[in-house]
JSON list of C-alpha atoms in Angstrom, two decimals:
[
{"chain": "A", "resi": 1, "resn": "MET", "atom": "CA", "xyz": [26.02, 14.76, -20.39]},
{"chain": "A", "resi": 2, "resn": "GLY", "atom": "CA", "xyz": [27.45, 15.03, -16.53]},
{"chain": "A", "resi": 3, "resn": "ILE", "atom": "CA", "xyz": [26.55, 14.33, -13.31]},
{"chain": "A", "resi": 4, "resn": "ILE", "atom": "CA", "xyz": [27.39, 16.69, -10.67]},
{"chain": "A", "resi": 5, "resn": "LYS", "atom": "CA", "xyz": [27.69, 16.96, -6.99]},
{"chain": "A", "resi": 6, "resn": "VAL", "atom": "CA", "xyz": [25.30, 20.42, -5.84]},
{"chain": "A", "resi": 7, "resn": "ASN", "atom": "CA", "xyz": [24.73, 22.63, -2.72]},
{"chain": "A", "resi": 8, "resn": "GLN", "atom": "CA", "xyz": [22.40, 24.50, -1.50]},
{"chain": "A", "resi": 9, "resn": "THR", "atom": "CA", "xyz": [22.16, 27.13, -4.09]},
{"chain": "A", "resi": 10, "resn": "ASP", "atom": "CA", "xyz": [20.94, 24.39, -6.46]},
{"chain": "A", "resi": 11, "resn": "VAL", "atom": "CA", "xyz": [17.56, 23.86, -4.62]},
{"chain": "A", "resi": 12, "resn": "GLY", "atom": "CA", "xyz": [15.52, 25.12, -6.93]},
{"chain": "A", "resi": 13, "resn": "ALA", "atom": "CA", "xyz": [16.76, 22.81, -9.50]},
{"chain": "A", "resi": 14, "resn": "VAL", "atom": "CA", "xyz": [16.69, 19.55, -7.60]},
{"chain": "A", "resi": 15, "resn": "TYR", "atom": "CA", "xyz": [12.78, 20.62, -6.39]},
{"chain": "A", "resi": 16, "resn": "GLU", "atom": "CA", "xyz": [11.90, 21.65, -10.30]},
{"chain": "A", "resi": 17, "resn": "ILE", "atom": "CA", "xyz": [12.87, 17.97, -11.28]},
{"chain": "A", "resi": 18, "resn": "ILE", "atom": "CA", "xyz": [11.05, 16.21, -8.18]},
{"chain": "A", "resi": 19, "resn": "HIS", "atom": "CA", "xyz": [8.06, 18.34, -8.68]},
{"chain": "A", "resi": 20, "resn": "GLU", "atom": "CA", "xyz": [7.74, 17.27, -12.39]},
{"chain": "A", "resi": 21, "resn": "CYS", "atom": "CA", "xyz": [7.95, 13.73, -11.52]},
{"chain": "A", "resi": 22, "resn": "VAL", "atom": "CA", "xyz": [5.28, 14.06, -8.17]},
{"chain": "A", "resi": 23, "resn": "LEU", "atom": "CA", "xyz": [2.90, 15.67, -11.17]},
{"chain": "A", "resi": 24, "resn": "TRP", "atom": "CA", "xyz": [3.55, 12.59, -13.45]},
{"chain": "A", "resi": 25, "resn": "LEU", "atom": "CA", "xyz": [2.86, 10.02, -10.43]},
{"chain": "A", "resi": 26, "resn": "GLN", "atom": "CA", "xyz": [-0.09, 11.82, -9.33]},
{"chain": "A", "resi": 27, "resn": "ALA", "atom": "CA", "xyz": [-1.56, 11.35, -13.03]},
{"chain": "A", "resi": 28, "resn": "ARG", "atom": "CA", "xyz": [-0.64, 7.87, -12.30]},
{"chain": "A", "resi": 29, "resn": "GLY", "atom": "CA", "xyz": [-2.71, 7.50, -8.99]},
{"chain": "A", "resi": 30, "resn": "MET", "atom": "CA", "xyz": [0.40, 7.57, -6.73]},
{"chain": "A", "resi": 31, "resn": "ASP", "atom": "CA", "xyz": [1.09, 10.71, -4.69]},
{"chain": "A", "resi": 32, "resn": "HIS", "atom": "CA", "xyz": [3.31, 9.64, -1.91]},
{"chain": "A", "resi": 33, "resn": "TRP", "atom": "CA", "xyz": [5.81, 12.33, -3.12]},
{"chain": "A", "resi": 34, "resn": "MET", "atom": "CA", "xyz": [3.28, 14.87, -3.12]},
{"chain": "A", "resi": 35, "resn": "ASP", "atom": "CA", "xyz": [3.27, 16.23, 0.66]},
{"chain": "A", "resi": 36, "resn": "TYR", "atom": "CA", "xyz": [7.00, 14.57, 1.31]},
{"chain": "A", "resi": 37, "resn": "TYR", "atom": "CA", "xyz": [9.15, 16.35, -1.23]},
{"chain": "A", "resi": 38, "resn": "THR", "atom": "CA", "xyz": [8.83, 19.78, -0.14]},
{"chain": "A", "resi": 39, "resn": "GLU", "atom": "CA", "xyz": [11.86, 22.33, -0.53]},
{"chain": "A", "resi": 40, "resn": "GLU", "atom": "CA", "xyz": [12.26, 22.12, 3.20]},
{"chain": "A", "resi": 41, "resn": "LEU", "atom": "CA", "xyz": [13.25, 18.62, 2.87]},
{"chain": "A", "resi": 42, "resn": "ILE", "atom": "CA", "xyz": [15.59, 18.69, 0.20]},
{"chain": "A", "resi": 43, "resn": "LYS", "atom": "CA", "xyz": [17.31, 21.69, 1.94]},
{"chain": "A", "resi": 44, "resn": "HIS", "atom": "CA", "xyz": [17.51, 18.89, 4.87]},
{"chain": "A", "resi": 45, "resn": "LYS", "atom": "CA", "xyz": [19.13, 16.57, 2.50]},
{"chain": "A", "resi": 46, "resn": "PHE", "atom": "CA", "xyz": [22.03, 18.69, 2.38]},
{"chain": "A", "resi": 47, "resn": "ASP", "atom": "CA", "xyz": [22.25, 18.60, 6.06]},
{"chain": "A", "resi": 48, "resn": "THR", "atom": "CA", "xyz": [22.45, 15.16, 6.29]},
{"chain": "A", "resi": 49, "resn": "GLY", "atom": "CA", "xyz": [23.57, 13.56, 3.09]},
{"chain": "A", "resi": 50, "resn": "GLU", "atom": "CA", "xyz": [24.81, 14.68, -0.80]},
{"chain": "A", "resi": 51, "resn": "ILE", "atom": "CA", "xyz": [22.67, 15.56, -3.71]},
{"chain": "A", "resi": 52, "resn": "PHE", "atom": "CA", "xyz": [23.83, 15.06, -7.47]},
{"chain": "A", "resi": 53, "resn": "LEU", "atom": "CA", "xyz": [22.30, 16.38, -10.76]},
{"chain": "A", "resi": 54, "resn": "LEU", "atom": "CA", "xyz": [22.42, 14.75, -14.15]},
{"chain": "A", "resi": 55, "resn": "LYS", "atom": "CA", "xyz": [22.90, 17.44, -16.94]},
{"chain": "A", "resi": 56, "resn": "GLU", "atom": "CA", "xyz": [21.88, 17.31, -20.26]},
{"chain": "A", "resi": 57, "resn": "ASP", "atom": "CA", "xyz": [22.57, 19.55, -23.28]},
{"chain": "A", "resi": 58, "resn": "ASP", "atom": "CA", "xyz": [22.72, 22.82, -20.44]},
{"chain": "A", "resi": 59, "resn": "LYS", "atom": "CA", "xyz": [19.74, 21.36, -18.45]},
{"chain": "A", "resi": 60, "resn": "PHE", "atom": "CA", "xyz": [19.25, 19.46, -15.32]},
{"chain": "A", "resi": 61, "resn": "VAL", "atom": "CA", "xyz": [17.21, 16.40, -16.18]},
{"chain": "A", "resi": 62, "resn": "GLY", "atom": "CA", "xyz": [17.61, 14.19, -12.86]},
{"chain": "A", "resi": 63, "resn": "THR", "atom": "CA", "xyz": [18.60, 14.10, -9.81]},
{"chain": "A", "resi": 64, "resn": "ILE", "atom": "CA", "xyz": [19.75, 11.66, -6.74]},
{"chain": "A", "resi": 65, "resn": "SER", "atom": "CA", "xyz": [19.97, 12.00, -2.89]},
{"chain": "A", "resi": 66, "resn": "ALA", "atom": "CA", "xyz": [22.66, 9.77, -0.76]},
{"chain": "A", "resi": 67, "resn": "SER", "atom": "CA", "xyz": [23.06, 9.70, 2.69]},
{"chain": "A", "resi": 68, "resn": "ASN", "atom": "CA", "xyz": [25.05, 7.11, 5.47]},
{"chain": "A", "resi": 69, "resn": "GLN", "atom": "CA", "xyz": [22.31, 8.05, 7.63]},
{"chain": "A", "resi": 70, "resn": "GLU", "atom": "CA", "xyz": [19.60, 5.58, 7.97]},
{"chain": "A", "resi": 71, "resn": "PRO", "atom": "CA", "xyz": [16.26, 7.53, 7.31]},
{"chain": "A", "resi": 72, "resn": "TYR", "atom": "CA", "xyz": [14.11, 7.75, 10.46]},
{"chain": "A", "resi": 73, "resn": "TYR", "atom": "CA", "xyz": [11.11, 5.58, 9.03]},
{"chain": "A", "resi": 74, "resn": "TYR", "atom": "CA", "xyz": [13.40, 2.47, 9.03]},
{"chain": "A", "resi": 75, "resn": "SER", "atom": "CA", "xyz": [14.02, 2.46, 12.58]},
{"chain": "A", "resi": 76, "resn": "GLU", "atom": "CA", "xyz": [12.22, 5.02, 14.98]},
{"chain": "A", "resi": 77, "resn": "ASN", "atom": "CA", "xyz": [8.76, 4.81, 13.16]},
{"chain": "A", "resi": 78, "resn": "LYS", "atom": "CA", "xyz": [7.64, 1.93, 15.76]},
{"chain": "A", "resi": 79, "resn": "ASP", "atom": "CA", "xyz": [4.16, 4.03, 16.47]},
{"chain": "A", "resi": 80, "resn": "GLY", "atom": "CA", "xyz": [3.87, 4.64, 12.53]},
{"chain": "A", "resi": 81, "resn": "ASP", "atom": "CA", "xyz": [3.89, 8.05, 11.67]},
{"chain": "A", "resi": 82, "resn": "ASN", "atom": "CA", "xyz": [1.49, 6.97, 9.02]},
{"chain": "A", "resi": 83, "resn": "GLY", "atom": "CA", "xyz": [-1.08, 6.06, 11.50]},
{"chain": "A", "resi": 84, "resn": "MET", "atom": "CA", "xyz": [0.35, 2.26, 10.81]},
{"chain": "A", "resi": 85, "resn": "PRO", "atom": "CA", "xyz": [2.49, 0.37, 13.22]},
{"chain": "A", "resi": 86, "resn": "ILE", "atom": "CA", "xyz": [6.21, -0.53, 11.47]},
{"chain": "A", "resi": 87, "resn": "ASN", "atom": "CA", "xyz": [6.35, -4.24, 12.05]},
{"chain": "A", "resi": 88, "resn": "HIS", "atom": "CA", "xyz": [8.39, -4.70, 8.85]},
{"chain": "A", "resi": 89, "resn": "THR", "atom": "CA", "xyz": [10.84, -7.60, 8.18]},
{"chain": "A", "resi": 90, "resn": "LEU", "atom": "CA", "xyz": [13.86, -5.63, 8.36]},
{"chain": "A", "resi": 91, "resn": "LYS", "atom": "CA", "xyz": [16.86, -7.82, 7.30]},
{"chain": "A", "resi": 92, "resn": "PHE", "atom": "CA", "xyz": [19.14, -5.57, 6.21]},
{"chain": "A", "resi": 93, "resn": "THR", "atom": "CA", "xyz": [22.98, -7.29, 6.56]},
{"chain": "A", "resi": 94, "resn": "PRO", "atom": "CA", "xyz": [25.35, -5.35, 8.88]},
{"chain": "A", "resi": 95, "resn": "GLY", "atom": "CA", "xyz": [27.70, -2.85, 7.60]},
{"chain": "A", "resi": 96, "resn": "ASN", "atom": "CA", "xyz": [28.61, 0.53, 6.28]},
{"chain": "A", "resi": 97, "resn": "ALA", "atom": "CA", "xyz": [25.63, 1.49, 3.84]},
{"chain": "A", "resi": 98, "resn": "TRP", "atom": "CA", "xyz": [24.71, 4.61, 1.70]},
{"chain": "A", "resi": 99, "resn": "TYR", "atom": "CA", "xyz": [20.73, 5.21, 1.61]},
{"chain": "A", "resi": 100, "resn": "VAL", "atom": "CA", "xyz": [19.55, 6.52, -1.78]},
{"chain": "A", "resi": 101, "resn": "SER", "atom": "CA", "xyz": [16.46, 8.13, -2.18]},
{"chain": "A", "resi": 102, "resn": "ALA", "atom": "CA", "xyz": [14.83, 10.93, -4.58]},
{"chain": "A", "resi": 103, "resn": "LEU", "atom": "CA", "xyz": [15.73, 9.30, -7.63]},
{"chain": "A", "resi": 104, "resn": "ALA", "atom": "CA", "xyz": [14.10, 11.17, -10.49]},
{"chain": "A", "resi": 105, "resn": "VAL", "atom": "CA", "xyz": [14.42, 11.89, -14.01]},
{"chain": "A", "resi": 106, "resn": "LEU", "atom": "CA", "xyz": [12.11, 14.31, -15.87]},
{"chain": "A", "resi": 107, "resn": "PRO", "atom": "CA", "xyz": [9.39, 12.61, -17.58]},
{"chain": "A", "resi": 108, "resn": "GLU", "atom": "CA", "xyz": [10.07, 13.70, -20.64]},
{"chain": "A", "resi": 109, "resn": "SER", "atom": "CA", "xyz": [13.90, 12.31, -20.29]},
{"chain": "A", "resi": 110, "resn": "GLN", "atom": "CA", "xyz": [12.54, 8.87, -19.06]},
{"chain": "A", "resi": 111, "resn": "GLY", "atom": "CA", "xyz": [13.13, 5.60, -20.86]},
{"chain": "A", "resi": 112, "resn": "ARG", "atom": "CA", "xyz": [16.77, 6.37, -21.86]},
{"chain": "A", "resi": 113, "resn": "GLY", "atom": "CA", "xyz": [19.08, 4.76, -19.26]},
{"chain": "A", "resi": 114, "resn": "LEU", "atom": "CA", "xyz": [19.42, 8.05, -17.30]},
{"chain": "A", "resi": 115, "resn": "ALA", "atom": "CA", "xyz": [18.27, 6.93, -13.64]},
{"chain": "A", "resi": 116, "resn": "LYS", "atom": "CA", "xyz": [20.56, 3.88, -14.36]},
{"chain": "A", "resi": 117, "resn": "LYS", "atom": "CA", "xyz": [23.65, 6.41, -14.66]},
{"chain": "A", "resi": 118, "resn": "LEU", "atom": "CA", "xyz": [22.53, 8.55, -11.45]},
{"chain": "A", "resi": 119, "resn": "LEU", "atom": "CA", "xyz": [22.26, 4.86, -9.47]},
{"chain": "A", "resi": 120, "resn": "GLN", "atom": "CA", "xyz": [25.62, 3.98, -10.84]},
{"chain": "A", "resi": 121, "resn": "TYR", "atom": "CA", "xyz": [26.77, 7.36, -10.14]},
{"chain": "A", "resi": 122, "resn": "VAL", "atom": "CA", "xyz": [26.34, 7.01, -6.64]},
{"chain": "A", "resi": 123, "resn": "GLU", "atom": "CA", "xyz": [27.24, 3.38, -6.34]},
{"chain": "A", "resi": 124, "resn": "ASN", "atom": "CA", "xyz": [30.81, 4.28, -7.13]},
{"chain": "A", "resi": 125, "resn": "TYR", "atom": "CA", "xyz": [30.74, 6.90, -5.14]},
{"chain": "A", "resi": 126, "resn": "ALA", "atom": "CA", "xyz": [29.89, 4.80, -2.10]},
{"chain": "A", "resi": 127, "resn": "LYS", "atom": "CA", "xyz": [32.79, 2.25, -2.99]},
{"chain": "A", "resi": 128, "resn": "GLU", "atom": "CA", "xyz": [34.88, 5.58, -3.10]},
{"chain": "A", "resi": 129, "resn": "LYS", "atom": "CA", "xyz": [33.67, 6.14, 0.58]},
{"chain": "A", "resi": 130, "resn": "GLY", "atom": "CA", "xyz": [34.12, 2.67, 1.88]},
{"chain": "A", "resi": 131, "resn": "MET", "atom": "CA", "xyz": [30.34, 1.87, 1.86]},
{"chain": "A", "resi": 132, "resn": "GLU", "atom": "CA", "xyz": [29.70, -1.71, 1.39]},
{"chain": "A", "resi": 133, "resn": "PHE", "atom": "CA", "xyz": [26.23, -1.48, 0.54]},
{"chain": "A", "resi": 134, "resn": "LEU", "atom": "CA", "xyz": [23.50, 0.83, -1.43]},
{"chain": "A", "resi": 135, "resn": "ARG", "atom": "CA", "xyz": [19.93, 0.71, 0.30]},
{"chain": "A", "resi": 136, "resn": "MET", "atom": "CA", "xyz": [16.85, 2.16, -0.69]},
{"chain": "A", "resi": 137, "resn": "ASP", "atom": "CA", "xyz": [12.81, 1.88, -0.50]},
{"chain": "A", "resi": 138, "resn": "ALA", "atom": "CA", "xyz": [10.14, 1.59, -2.98]},
{"chain": "A", "resi": 139, "resn": "ARG", "atom": "CA", "xyz": [6.44, 1.70, -3.25]},
{"chain": "A", "resi": 140, "resn": "GLY", "atom": "CA", "xyz": [5.28, -1.88, -3.68]},
{"chain": "A", "resi": 141, "resn": "ASP", "atom": "CA", "xyz": [2.53, -1.00, -6.10]},
{"chain": "A", "resi": 142, "resn": "TYR", "atom": "CA", "xyz": [5.02, 0.65, -8.35]},
{"chain": "A", "resi": 143, "resn": "THR", "atom": "CA", "xyz": [5.99, -2.71, -10.00]},
{"chain": "A", "resi": 144, "resn": "ASP", "atom": "CA", "xyz": [7.72, -1.14, -13.09]},
{"chain": "A", "resi": 145, "resn": "LEU", "atom": "CA", "xyz": [10.20, 0.52, -10.36]},
{"chain": "A", "resi": 146, "resn": "ILE", "atom": "CA", "xyz": [10.61, -2.63, -8.42]},
{"chain": "A", "resi": 147, "resn": "ASN", "atom": "CA", "xyz": [11.41, -5.11, -11.32]},
{"chain": "A", "resi": 148, "resn": "MET", "atom": "CA", "xyz": [13.93, -2.15, -12.90]},
{"chain": "A", "resi": 149, "resn": "TYR", "atom": "CA", "xyz": [15.42, -2.17, -9.30]},
{"chain": "A", "resi": 150, "resn": "LEU", "atom": "CA", "xyz": [16.07, -6.09, -9.27]},
{"chain": "A", "resi": 151, "resn": "ARG", "atom": "CA", "xyz": [17.30, -6.30, -12.75]},
{"chain": "A", "resi": 152, "resn": "TRP", "atom": "CA", "xyz": [20.08, -3.66, -11.19]},
{"chain": "A", "resi": 153, "resn": "GLY", "atom": "CA", "xyz": [20.86, -6.09, -9.15]},
{"chain": "A", "resi": 154, "resn": "PHE", "atom": "CA", "xyz": [19.16, -4.90, -5.75]},
{"chain": "A", "resi": 155, "resn": "GLU", "atom": "CA", "xyz": [17.20, -7.38, -3.23]},
{"chain": "A", "resi": 156, "resn": "LYS", "atom": "CA", "xyz": [14.17, -7.01, -1.37]},
{"chain": "A", "resi": 157, "resn": "VAL", "atom": "CA", "xyz": [14.91, -7.54, 2.24]},
{"chain": "A", "resi": 158, "resn": "GLY", "atom": "CA", "xyz": [11.82, -6.31, 4.09]},
{"chain": "A", "resi": 159, "resn": "SER", "atom": "CA", "xyz": [8.92, -4.48, 4.21]},
{"chain": "A", "resi": 160, "resn": "MET", "atom": "CA", "xyz": [7.03, -1.67, 5.60]},
{"chain": "A", "resi": 161, "resn": "PRO", "atom": "CA", "xyz": [3.37, -1.12, 5.53]},
{"chain": "A", "resi": 162, "resn": "ASP", "atom": "CA", "xyz": [1.73, 2.12, 4.35]},
{"chain": "A", "resi": 163, "resn": "PRO", "atom": "CA", "xyz": [-2.11, 2.87, 3.80]},
{"chain": "A", "resi": 164, "resn": "ASP", "atom": "CA", "xyz": [-1.58, 3.25, 0.03]},
{"chain": "A", "resi": 165, "resn": "SER", "atom": "CA", "xyz": [0.75, 0.22, -0.26]},
{"chain": "A", "resi": 166, "resn": "GLU", "atom": "CA", "xyz": [3.13, -1.61, 1.31]},
{"chain": "A", "resi": 167, "resn": "TYR", "atom": "CA", "xyz": [7.04, -0.38, 0.67]},
{"chain": "A", "resi": 168, "resn": "PHE", "atom": "CA", "xyz": [9.77, -2.69, -0.19]},
{"chain": "A", "resi": 169, "resn": "LEU", "atom": "CA", "xyz": [13.01, -2.25, 1.79]},
{"chain": "A", "resi": 170, "resn": "MET", "atom": "CA", "xyz": [15.78, -3.25, -0.83]},
{"chain": "A", "resi": 171, "resn": "GLU", "atom": "CA", "xyz": [19.38, -3.23, -0.75]},
{"chain": "A", "resi": 172, "resn": "LYS", "atom": "CA", "xyz": [22.31, -4.10, -2.95]},
{"chain": "A", "resi": 173, "resn": "LYS", "atom": "CA", "xyz": [26.02, -5.21, -2.29]},
{"chain": "A", "resi": 174, "resn": "VAL", "atom": "CA", "xyz": [28.83, -3.02, -3.78]},
{"chain": "A", "resi": 175, "resn": "LEU", "atom": "CA", "xyz": [31.99, -4.07, -2.13]}
]
């Protein structure tokens, strides 16, 4: 098992993992990744940050993206791209941050701590780059995921409205 930083030649592998997770989420009534995570978006993530893949037995089973650029919808979405004005209670602590997104593990590989391994890898990577915080957002009605992030040391520091579910902004101090 190993985690590697990948480049644009691996877009297909990243997209395949995310697409499998999209279908898994959709079967549970959550379609928030359906239209959002396109191959174009993944390619764009290479321009603005870094993507990692987790390989197990010669197969990629997980992925995570990280960037030092705050997602546009944290600050620039004042009018609400989703039709709802953003009036969140953003309370991020000032400091250097690494923004985590697209944490995904193939459904058949879930439940074995692989997501935690990916997140810990990015946390260590962020520390090496001198970042003070990891930040992310998560869909509020996906309570198992929220609780998992809380167990892993993240705190809820704000929220954003969305037509389907409120989103929580989360932060973890790493330095």
